[in-house]
Amino acid sequence: MNLQTLSYSDLTSRLRHQGIILRTGPFHFRIHSNLEPVAIGLHTLYDRFPLGDENGYIDFDVQVRTPLWRRLIRSQAHFLIDDHAPFKPLPGDQAFAMLEWGLNYCVYAHAHQYLIIHAAVLERNGQAVILAAPPGSGKSTLAAALACRGWRLLSDELTLIDPSRNGQLVPLARPVSLKNDSIDVIRRFHPSAVFGPLAHDTSKGTVSHLRPPDESVARMDETATASHIIFPQYSPDATTCLEPLTRGDAFMQLAENTVNYSLLGEEGFIQLADRVENCICHHFRYSQLEEAVDIFHQLSS
């Protein structure tokens, strides 16, 4: 049973009362909300995602709510996990973005059975590419463009490496978070792209989320083997350029983008070193998305 089997009115009713159980990759989230942007975002972007069993296991119980009295003055969104609020409230129109950030928090703060890298992962022809970079580097824009051109999206934000399955990459296909100019860049690049609610004046500027490809959602249980590690950097005047990286430089840069490397200790080092040893590593500069996508198609052919 997928979320699309619920009408919009059924979805809003369930969010307000018993909640919905949404499965994304290996995680089951019970979600409650009384805020319209959350219902709109889930209805628009998550309609192909499976709903979990009401009596089954739940990994994370989350809420994005506004107190009733706040609805009469100025709506605020509060994110709660197991009734604990890890963030300060945000304006109500940022509720869906807050849900997305909150779901990320649940994973990177608790799912330490995986080595977690702040990186996108996409796969084509059996070649899985890890795109690791700090915020503002153009990582998510490039990931969105590749997903729009037929690459399977495993994640745009959190790369999950499973030590119990020989370092396989575990999909966490969810909407792609885009900010500011990147939203219109992808609208022009792929006019049929579907976006969720716009959240204005966030700490990151204007934020919206791109609907993940249906095939990526359908294949969310299919792990992948990393073949390339690439550190992208968008620059307005850059010539498209793919430069080899030494394994030592790649390891150090990848470690800087790893969320729980120190926490996992020796296992984290082994997993990171194995991925670098078995992948081709590059630094990638770009300014033109079409040229960038062509380069990636060549890598995966």
CSV table of C-alpha atoms in Angstrom, one decimal:
chain,number,residue,atom,x,y,z
A,1,MET,CA,0.0,0.0,0.0
A,2,ASN,CA,1.5,3.3,-1.1
A,3,LEU,CA,0.7,6.8,0.2
A,4,GLN,CA,-1.1,7.6,-3.1
A,5,THR,CA,-3.9,5.2,-2.0
A,6,LEU,CA,-4.9,7.9,0.5
A,7,SER,CA,-6.9,10.9,-0.7
A,8,TYR,CA,-5.7,14.3,0.3
A,9,SER,CA,-8.5,14.6,2.9
A,10,ASP,CA,-7.7,11.1,4.3
A,11,LEU,CA,-4.0,12.0,4.5
A,12,THR,CA,-4.6,15.2,6.4
A,13,SER,CA,-7.0,13.4,8.8
A,14,ARG,CA,-4.6,10.6,9.5
A,15,LEU,CA,-1.7,13.1,10.0
A,16,ARG,CA,-3.8,14.9,12.6
A,17,HIS,CA,-4.9,11.8,14.5
A,18,GLN,CA,-3.3,8.3,14.3
A,19,GLY,CA,-0.4,9.5,12.0
A,20,ILE,CA,1.0,7.7,8.9
A,21,ILE,CA,3.8,5.2,8.8
A,22,LEU,CA,6.1,6.0,5.9
A,23,ARG,CA,8.9,3.8,4.8
A,24,THR,CA,12.0,5.4,3.2
A,25,GLY,CA,14.8,3.0,2.6
A,26,PRO,CA,15.4,0.9,5.7
A,27,PHE,CA,13.6,3.3,8.0
A,28,HIS,CA,9.9,3.5,9.2
A,29,PHE,CA,8.8,6.9,10.3
A,30,ARG,CA,5.5,7.5,12.1
A,31,ILE,CA,4.5,11.1,11.2
A,32,HIS,CA,2.0,13.3,12.8
A,33,SER,CA,1.2,16.9,11.7
A,34,ASN,CA,-1.5,19.5,11.9
A,35,LEU,CA,0.2,21.8,9.4
A,36,GLU,CA,-0.9,22.1,5.8
A,37,PRO,CA,2.6,22.4,4.2
A,38,VAL,CA,3.4,19.0,5.6
A,39,ALA,CA,0.3,17.4,4.1
A,40,ILE,CA,0.9,19.1,0.7
A,41,GLY,CA,4.6,18.1,0.6
A,42,LEU,CA,3.9,14.5,1.5
A,43,HIS,CA,1.0,14.3,-1.0
A,44,THR,CA,3.1,15.8,-3.8
A,45,LEU,CA,6.5,14.2,-3.2
A,46,TYR,CA,5.9,11.0,-1.3
A,47,ASP,CA,2.9,9.5,-3.1
A,48,ARG,CA,4.8,6.5,-4.4
A,49,PHE,CA,6.4,5.6,-1.1
A,50,PRO,CA,5.1,2.5,0.8
A,51,LEU,CA,3.1,2.8,4.0
A,52,GLY,CA,4.1,0.6,6.9
A,53,ASP,CA,2.1,-1.8,8.9
A,54,GLU,CA,0.2,0.0,11.7
A,55,ASN,CA,1.2,-2.8,14.1
A,56,GLY,CA,4.7,-3.1,12.8
A,57,TYR,CA,8.1,-1.8,14.1
A,58,ILE,CA,8.7,2.0,14.0
A,59,ASP,CA,12.2,3.4,13.9
A,60,PHE,CA,11.3,7.0,14.6
A,61,ASP,CA,8.1,8.7,15.9
A,62,VAL,CA,8.1,12.3,14.7
A,63,GLN,CA,5.7,15.2,14.8
A,64,VAL,CA,5.7,18.6,13.1
A,65,ARG,CA,3.0,20.5,14.9
A,66,THR,CA,1.8,24.0,15.8
A,67,PRO,CA,0.1,24.6,19.1
A,68,LEU,CA,-3.6,25.4,18.7
A,69,TRP,CA,-3.2,28.9,20.2
A,70,ARG,CA,-0.4,29.6,17.7
A,71,ARG,CA,-2.7,28.9,14.8
A,72,LEU,CA,-4.7,31.9,15.9
A,73,ILE,CA,-1.8,34.4,15.9
A,74,ARG,CA,1.2,33.3,13.8
A,75,SER,CA,1.7,29.6,13.0
A,76,GLN,CA,4.9,28.0,14.2
A,77,ALA,CA,6.3,24.5,13.3
A,78,HIS,CA,7.7,22.4,16.1
A,79,PHE,CA,9.6,19.3,15.2
A,80,LEU,CA,9.5,16.5,17.9
A,81,ILE,CA,11.0,13.1,18.0
A,82,ASP,CA,9.7,10.9,20.7
A,83,ASP,CA,8.2,14.1,22.2
A,84,HIS,CA,11.7,15.7,22.4
A,85,ALA,CA,12.4,18.9,20.5
A,86,PRO,CA,15.9,18.9,19.1
A,87,PHE,CA,15.4,22.2,17.2
A,88,LYS,CA,13.9,25.6,17.8
A,89,PRO,CA,10.5,26.2,16.2
A,90,LEU,CA,10.3,27.7,12.7
A,91,PRO,CA,7.6,29.7,10.9
A,92,GLY,CA,4.6,27.5,9.9
A,93,ASP,CA,5.2,27.9,6.2
A,94,GLN,CA,8.6,26.2,6.7
A,95,ALA,CA,7.0,23.1,8.1
A,96,PHE,CA,7.7,20.7,5.3
A,97,ALA,CA,11.3,21.8,5.0
A,98,MET,CA,11.5,21.3,8.8
A,99,LEU,CA,10.1,17.7,8.4
A,100,GLU,CA,12.8,16.9,5.8
A,101,TRP,CA,15.6,18.3,8.0
A,102,GLY,CA,14.1,16.4,11.0
A,103,LEU,CA,14.0,13.1,9.1
A,104,ASN,CA,17.7,13.7,8.2
A,105,TYR,CA,18.4,14.4,11.9
A,106,CYS,CA,16.8,11.1,12.9
A,107,VAL,CA,19.1,9.2,10.6
A,108,TYR,CA,22.4,10.9,11.2
A,109,ALA,CA,22.0,11.2,14.9
A,110,HIS,CA,20.8,7.6,15.5
A,111,ALA,CA,21.5,5.2,12.7
A,112,HIS,CA,25.1,4.4,13.6
A,113,GLN,CA,24.8,0.8,12.3
A,114,TYR,CA,25.9,2.6,9.1
A,115,LEU,CA,28.9,4.8,8.3
A,116,ILE,CA,27.1,8.0,7.3
A,117,ILE,CA,28.7,10.5,4.8
A,118,HIS,CA,27.2,13.9,4.0
A,119,ALA,CA,27.0,13.1,0.3
A,120,ALA,CA,24.7,12.3,-2.6
A,121,VAL,CA,24.7,8.9,-4.3
A,122,LEU,CA,23.4,8.1,-7.7
A,123,GLU,CA,23.7,5.0,-9.8
A,124,ARG,CA,23.6,4.2,-13.6
A,125,ASN,CA,24.6,0.9,-15.3
A,126,GLY,CA,25.7,-0.5,-12.0
A,127,GLN,CA,28.2,2.3,-11.4
A,128,ALA,CA,27.4,4.1,-8.1
A,129,VAL,CA,28.9,7.5,-7.7
A,130,ILE,CA,29.3,9.2,-4.3
A,131,LEU,CA,29.2,13.0,-4.5
A,132,ALA,CA,30.7,14.3,-1.3
A,133,ALA,CA,31.0,18.0,-0.6
A,134,PRO,CA,30.1,20.7,2.0
A,135,PRO,CA,26.9,22.8,1.6
A,136,GLY,CA,27.0,25.4,-1.2
A,137,SER,CA,29.2,23.3,-3.5
A,138,GLY,CA,26.5,22.5,-6.0
A,139,LYS,CA,26.2,18.8,-4.9
A,140,SER,CA,22.4,18.7,-4.7
A,141,THR,CA,21.9,20.7,-7.9
A,142,LEU,CA,24.2,18.2,-9.7
A,143,ALA,CA,22.4,15.2,-8.1
A,144,ALA,CA,19.0,16.6,-9.1
A,145,ALA,CA,20.2,17.1,-12.7
A,146,LEU,CA,21.5,13.5,-12.9
A,147,ALA,CA,18.3,12.2,-11.4
A,148,CYS,CA,16.3,14.1,-14.0
A,149,ARG,CA,18.5,12.5,-16.7
A,150,GLY,CA,17.8,8.9,-15.7
A,151,TRP,CA,20.3,8.2,-12.9
A,152,ARG,CA,18.9,6.2,-10.0
A,153,LEU,CA,18.8,8.4,-6.9
A,154,LEU,CA,19.9,6.7,-3.7
A,155,SER,CA,20.2,9.9,-1.7
A,156,ASP,CA,21.0,13.5,-2.1
A,157,GLU,CA,22.1,14.2,1.4
A,158,LEU,CA,23.2,11.1,3.4
A,159,THR,CA,25.2,8.2,2.0
A,160,LEU,CA,24.7,5.1,4.1
A,161,ILE,CA,27.5,2.5,4.0
A,162,ASP,CA,26.5,-0.9,5.6
A,163,PRO,CA,29.5,-2.7,7.2
A,164,SER,CA,27.4,-5.8,7.6
A,165,ARG,CA,27.0,-6.1,3.9
A,166,ASN,CA,30.6,-5.6,2.7
A,167,GLY,CA,30.2,-1.8,2.4
A,168,GLN,CA,27.2,-1.8,0.2
A,169,LEU,CA,25.4,1.6,-0.3
A,170,VAL,CA,21.9,1.6,1.2
A,171,PRO,CA,19.3,3.7,-0.7
A,172,LEU,CA,17.5,6.4,1.1
A,173,ALA,CA,15.7,7.9,-1.9
A,174,ARG,CA,13.9,11.0,-0.7
A,175,PRO,CA,13.1,14.4,-2.2
A,176,VAL,CA,16.2,16.4,-3.3
A,177,SER,CA,16.6,19.6,-1.3
A,178,LEU,CA,17.4,22.6,-3.5
A,179,LYS,CA,18.0,26.2,-2.4
A,180,ASN,CA,17.7,29.7,-3.9
A,181,ASP,CA,18.9,29.9,-7.6
A,182,SER,CA,19.2,26.1,-7.8
A,183,ILE,CA,15.4,25.8,-7.8
A,184,ASP,CA,14.9,27.8,-11.0
A,185,VAL,CA,18.1,26.2,-12.5
A,186,ILE,CA,16.5,22.8,-12.2
A,187,ARG,CA,13.1,24.1,-13.4
A,188,ARG,CA,14.7,25.3,-16.6
A,189,PHE,CA,16.9,22.1,-16.9
A,190,HIS,CA,13.9,19.8,-16.6
A,191,PRO,CA,10.6,21.7,-17.0
A,192,SER,CA,8.5,18.7,-16.0
A,193,ALA,CA,10.2,18.5,-12.6
A,194,VAL,CA,7.8,18.4,-9.6
A,195,PHE,CA,8.5,20.5,-6.5
A,196,GLY,CA,7.0,20.6,-3.1
A,197,PRO,CA,6.1,23.8,-1.1
A,198,LEU,CA,8.5,26.7,-1.2
A,199,ALA,CA,9.9,27.7,2.2
A,200,HIS,CA,11.0,31.4,2.2
A,201,ASP,CA,13.5,33.1,4.5
A,202,THR,CA,14.9,30.0,6.1
A,203,SER,CA,18.5,30.0,7.5
A,204,LYS,CA,19.5,28.6,4.1
A,205,GLY,CA,17.4,31.1,2.0
A,206,THR,CA,14.5,29.8,-0.1
A,207,VAL,CA,14.2,26.0,0.0
A,208,SER,CA,12.1,23.6,-2.0
A,209,HIS,CA,12.3,19.9,-2.6
A,210,LEU,CA,12.3,18.0,-5.9
A,211,ARG,CA,10.2,14.9,-6.2
A,212,PRO,CA,12.5,11.8,-6.5
A,213,PRO,CA,12.1,9.6,-9.7
A,214,ASP,CA,9.5,6.9,-9.4
A,215,GLU,CA,12.0,4.2,-10.4
A,216,SER,CA,14.4,5.3,-7.6
A,217,VAL,CA,11.5,4.9,-5.1
A,218,ALA,CA,10.6,1.5,-6.5
A,219,ARG,CA,14.2,0.3,-6.2
A,220,MET,CA,14.7,1.6,-2.6
A,221,ASP,CA,15.6,-1.9,-1.4
A,222,GLU,CA,18.3,-2.4,-4.0
A,223,THR,CA,21.8,-1.7,-2.6
A,224,ALA,CA,24.7,-0.6,-4.9
A,225,THR,CA,28.5,-0.9,-5.0
A,226,ALA,CA,30.4,2.4,-5.0
A,227,SER,CA,32.6,2.8,-8.1
A,228,HIS,CA,33.5,6.5,-8.0
A,229,ILE,CA,34.0,9.1,-5.3
A,230,ILE,CA,33.7,12.6,-6.7
A,231,PHE,CA,34.0,16.0,-5.0
A,232,PRO,CA,32.0,18.5,-7.0
A,233,GLN,CA,32.4,22.2,-7.0
A,234,TYR,CA,30.1,24.6,-8.9
A,235,SER,CA,31.7,27.9,-10.0
A,236,PRO,CA,29.9,30.3,-12.4
A,237,ASP,CA,32.8,30.7,-14.7
A,238,ALA,CA,34.4,27.2,-14.4
A,239,THR,CA,35.3,25.1,-17.4
A,240,THR,CA,34.0,21.6,-16.9
A,241,CYS,CA,37.0,19.7,-15.6
A,242,LEU,CA,37.4,16.3,-14.0
A,243,GLU,CA,40.8,15.9,-12.1
A,244,PRO,CA,42.1,12.7,-10.6
A,245,LEU,CA,42.7,12.7,-6.8
A,246,THR,CA,45.3,10.7,-4.9
A,247,ARG,CA,43.7,8.2,-2.6
A,248,GLY,CA,45.3,10.0,0.4
A,249,ASP,CA,43.6,13.3,-0.6
A,250,ALA,CA,40.3,11.5,-1.3
A,251,PHE,CA,40.4,9.8,2.1
A,252,MET,CA,41.0,13.0,4.0
A,253,GLN,CA,38.3,14.9,2.1
A,254,LEU,CA,35.8,12.1,2.5
A,255,ALA,CA,36.6,11.8,6.3
A,256,GLU,CA,35.8,15.6,6.6
A,257,ASN,CA,32.3,14.9,5.2
A,258,THR,CA,31.6,11.8,7.3
A,259,VAL,CA,29.1,12.3,10.1
A,260,ASN,CA,30.0,9.4,12.5
A,261,TYR,CA,33.6,8.4,11.4
A,262,SER,CA,35.1,9.0,14.9
A,263,LEU,CA,32.1,7.4,16.6
A,264,LEU,CA,32.5,4.1,14.7
A,265,GLY,CA,36.3,4.0,15.5
A,266,GLU,CA,38.2,1.3,13.7
A,267,GLU,CA,35.2,0.1,11.8
A,268,GLY,CA,34.7,3.6,10.4
A,269,PHE,CA,38.3,3.8,9.3
A,270,ILE,CA,38.1,0.4,7.6
A,271,GLN,CA,34.9,1.2,5.7
A,272,LEU,CA,36.2,4.6,4.6
A,273,ALA,CA,39.5,3.2,3.5
A,274,ASP,CA,37.9,0.3,1.6
A,275,ARG,CA,35.6,2.6,-0.3
A,276,VAL,CA,38.5,4.9,-1.3
A,277,GLU,CA,40.7,1.9,-2.2
A,278,ASN,CA,38.1,0.4,-4.5
A,279,CYS,CA,36.8,3.6,-6.2
A,280,ILE,CA,38.1,6.0,-8.8
A,281,CYS,CA,38.4,9.4,-7.1
A,282,HIS,CA,38.1,12.8,-8.8
A,283,HIS,CA,37.6,16.5,-8.0
A,284,PHE,CA,35.0,17.9,-10.4
A,285,ARG,CA,34.5,21.6,-11.3
A,286,TYR,CA,31.5,22.7,-13.4
A,287,SER,CA,29.3,25.6,-14.4
A,288,GLN,CA,27.1,24.0,-17.2
A,289,LEU,CA,24.8,21.2,-16.1
A,290,GLU,CA,24.4,19.7,-19.5
A,291,GLU,CA,28.2,19.3,-19.8
A,292,ALA,CA,28.4,18.0,-16.3
A,293,VAL,CA,25.8,15.3,-17.0
A,294,ASP,CA,27.6,14.3,-20.2
A,295,ILE,CA,30.8,13.7,-18.2
A,296,PHE,CA,28.9,11.5,-15.8
A,297,HIS,CA,27.3,9.5,-18.5
A,298,GLN,CA,30.8,8.8,-19.9
A,299,LEU,CA,31.9,7.7,-16.4
A,300,SER,CA,29.1,5.2,-16.2
A,301,SER,CA,29.2,3.8,-19.8
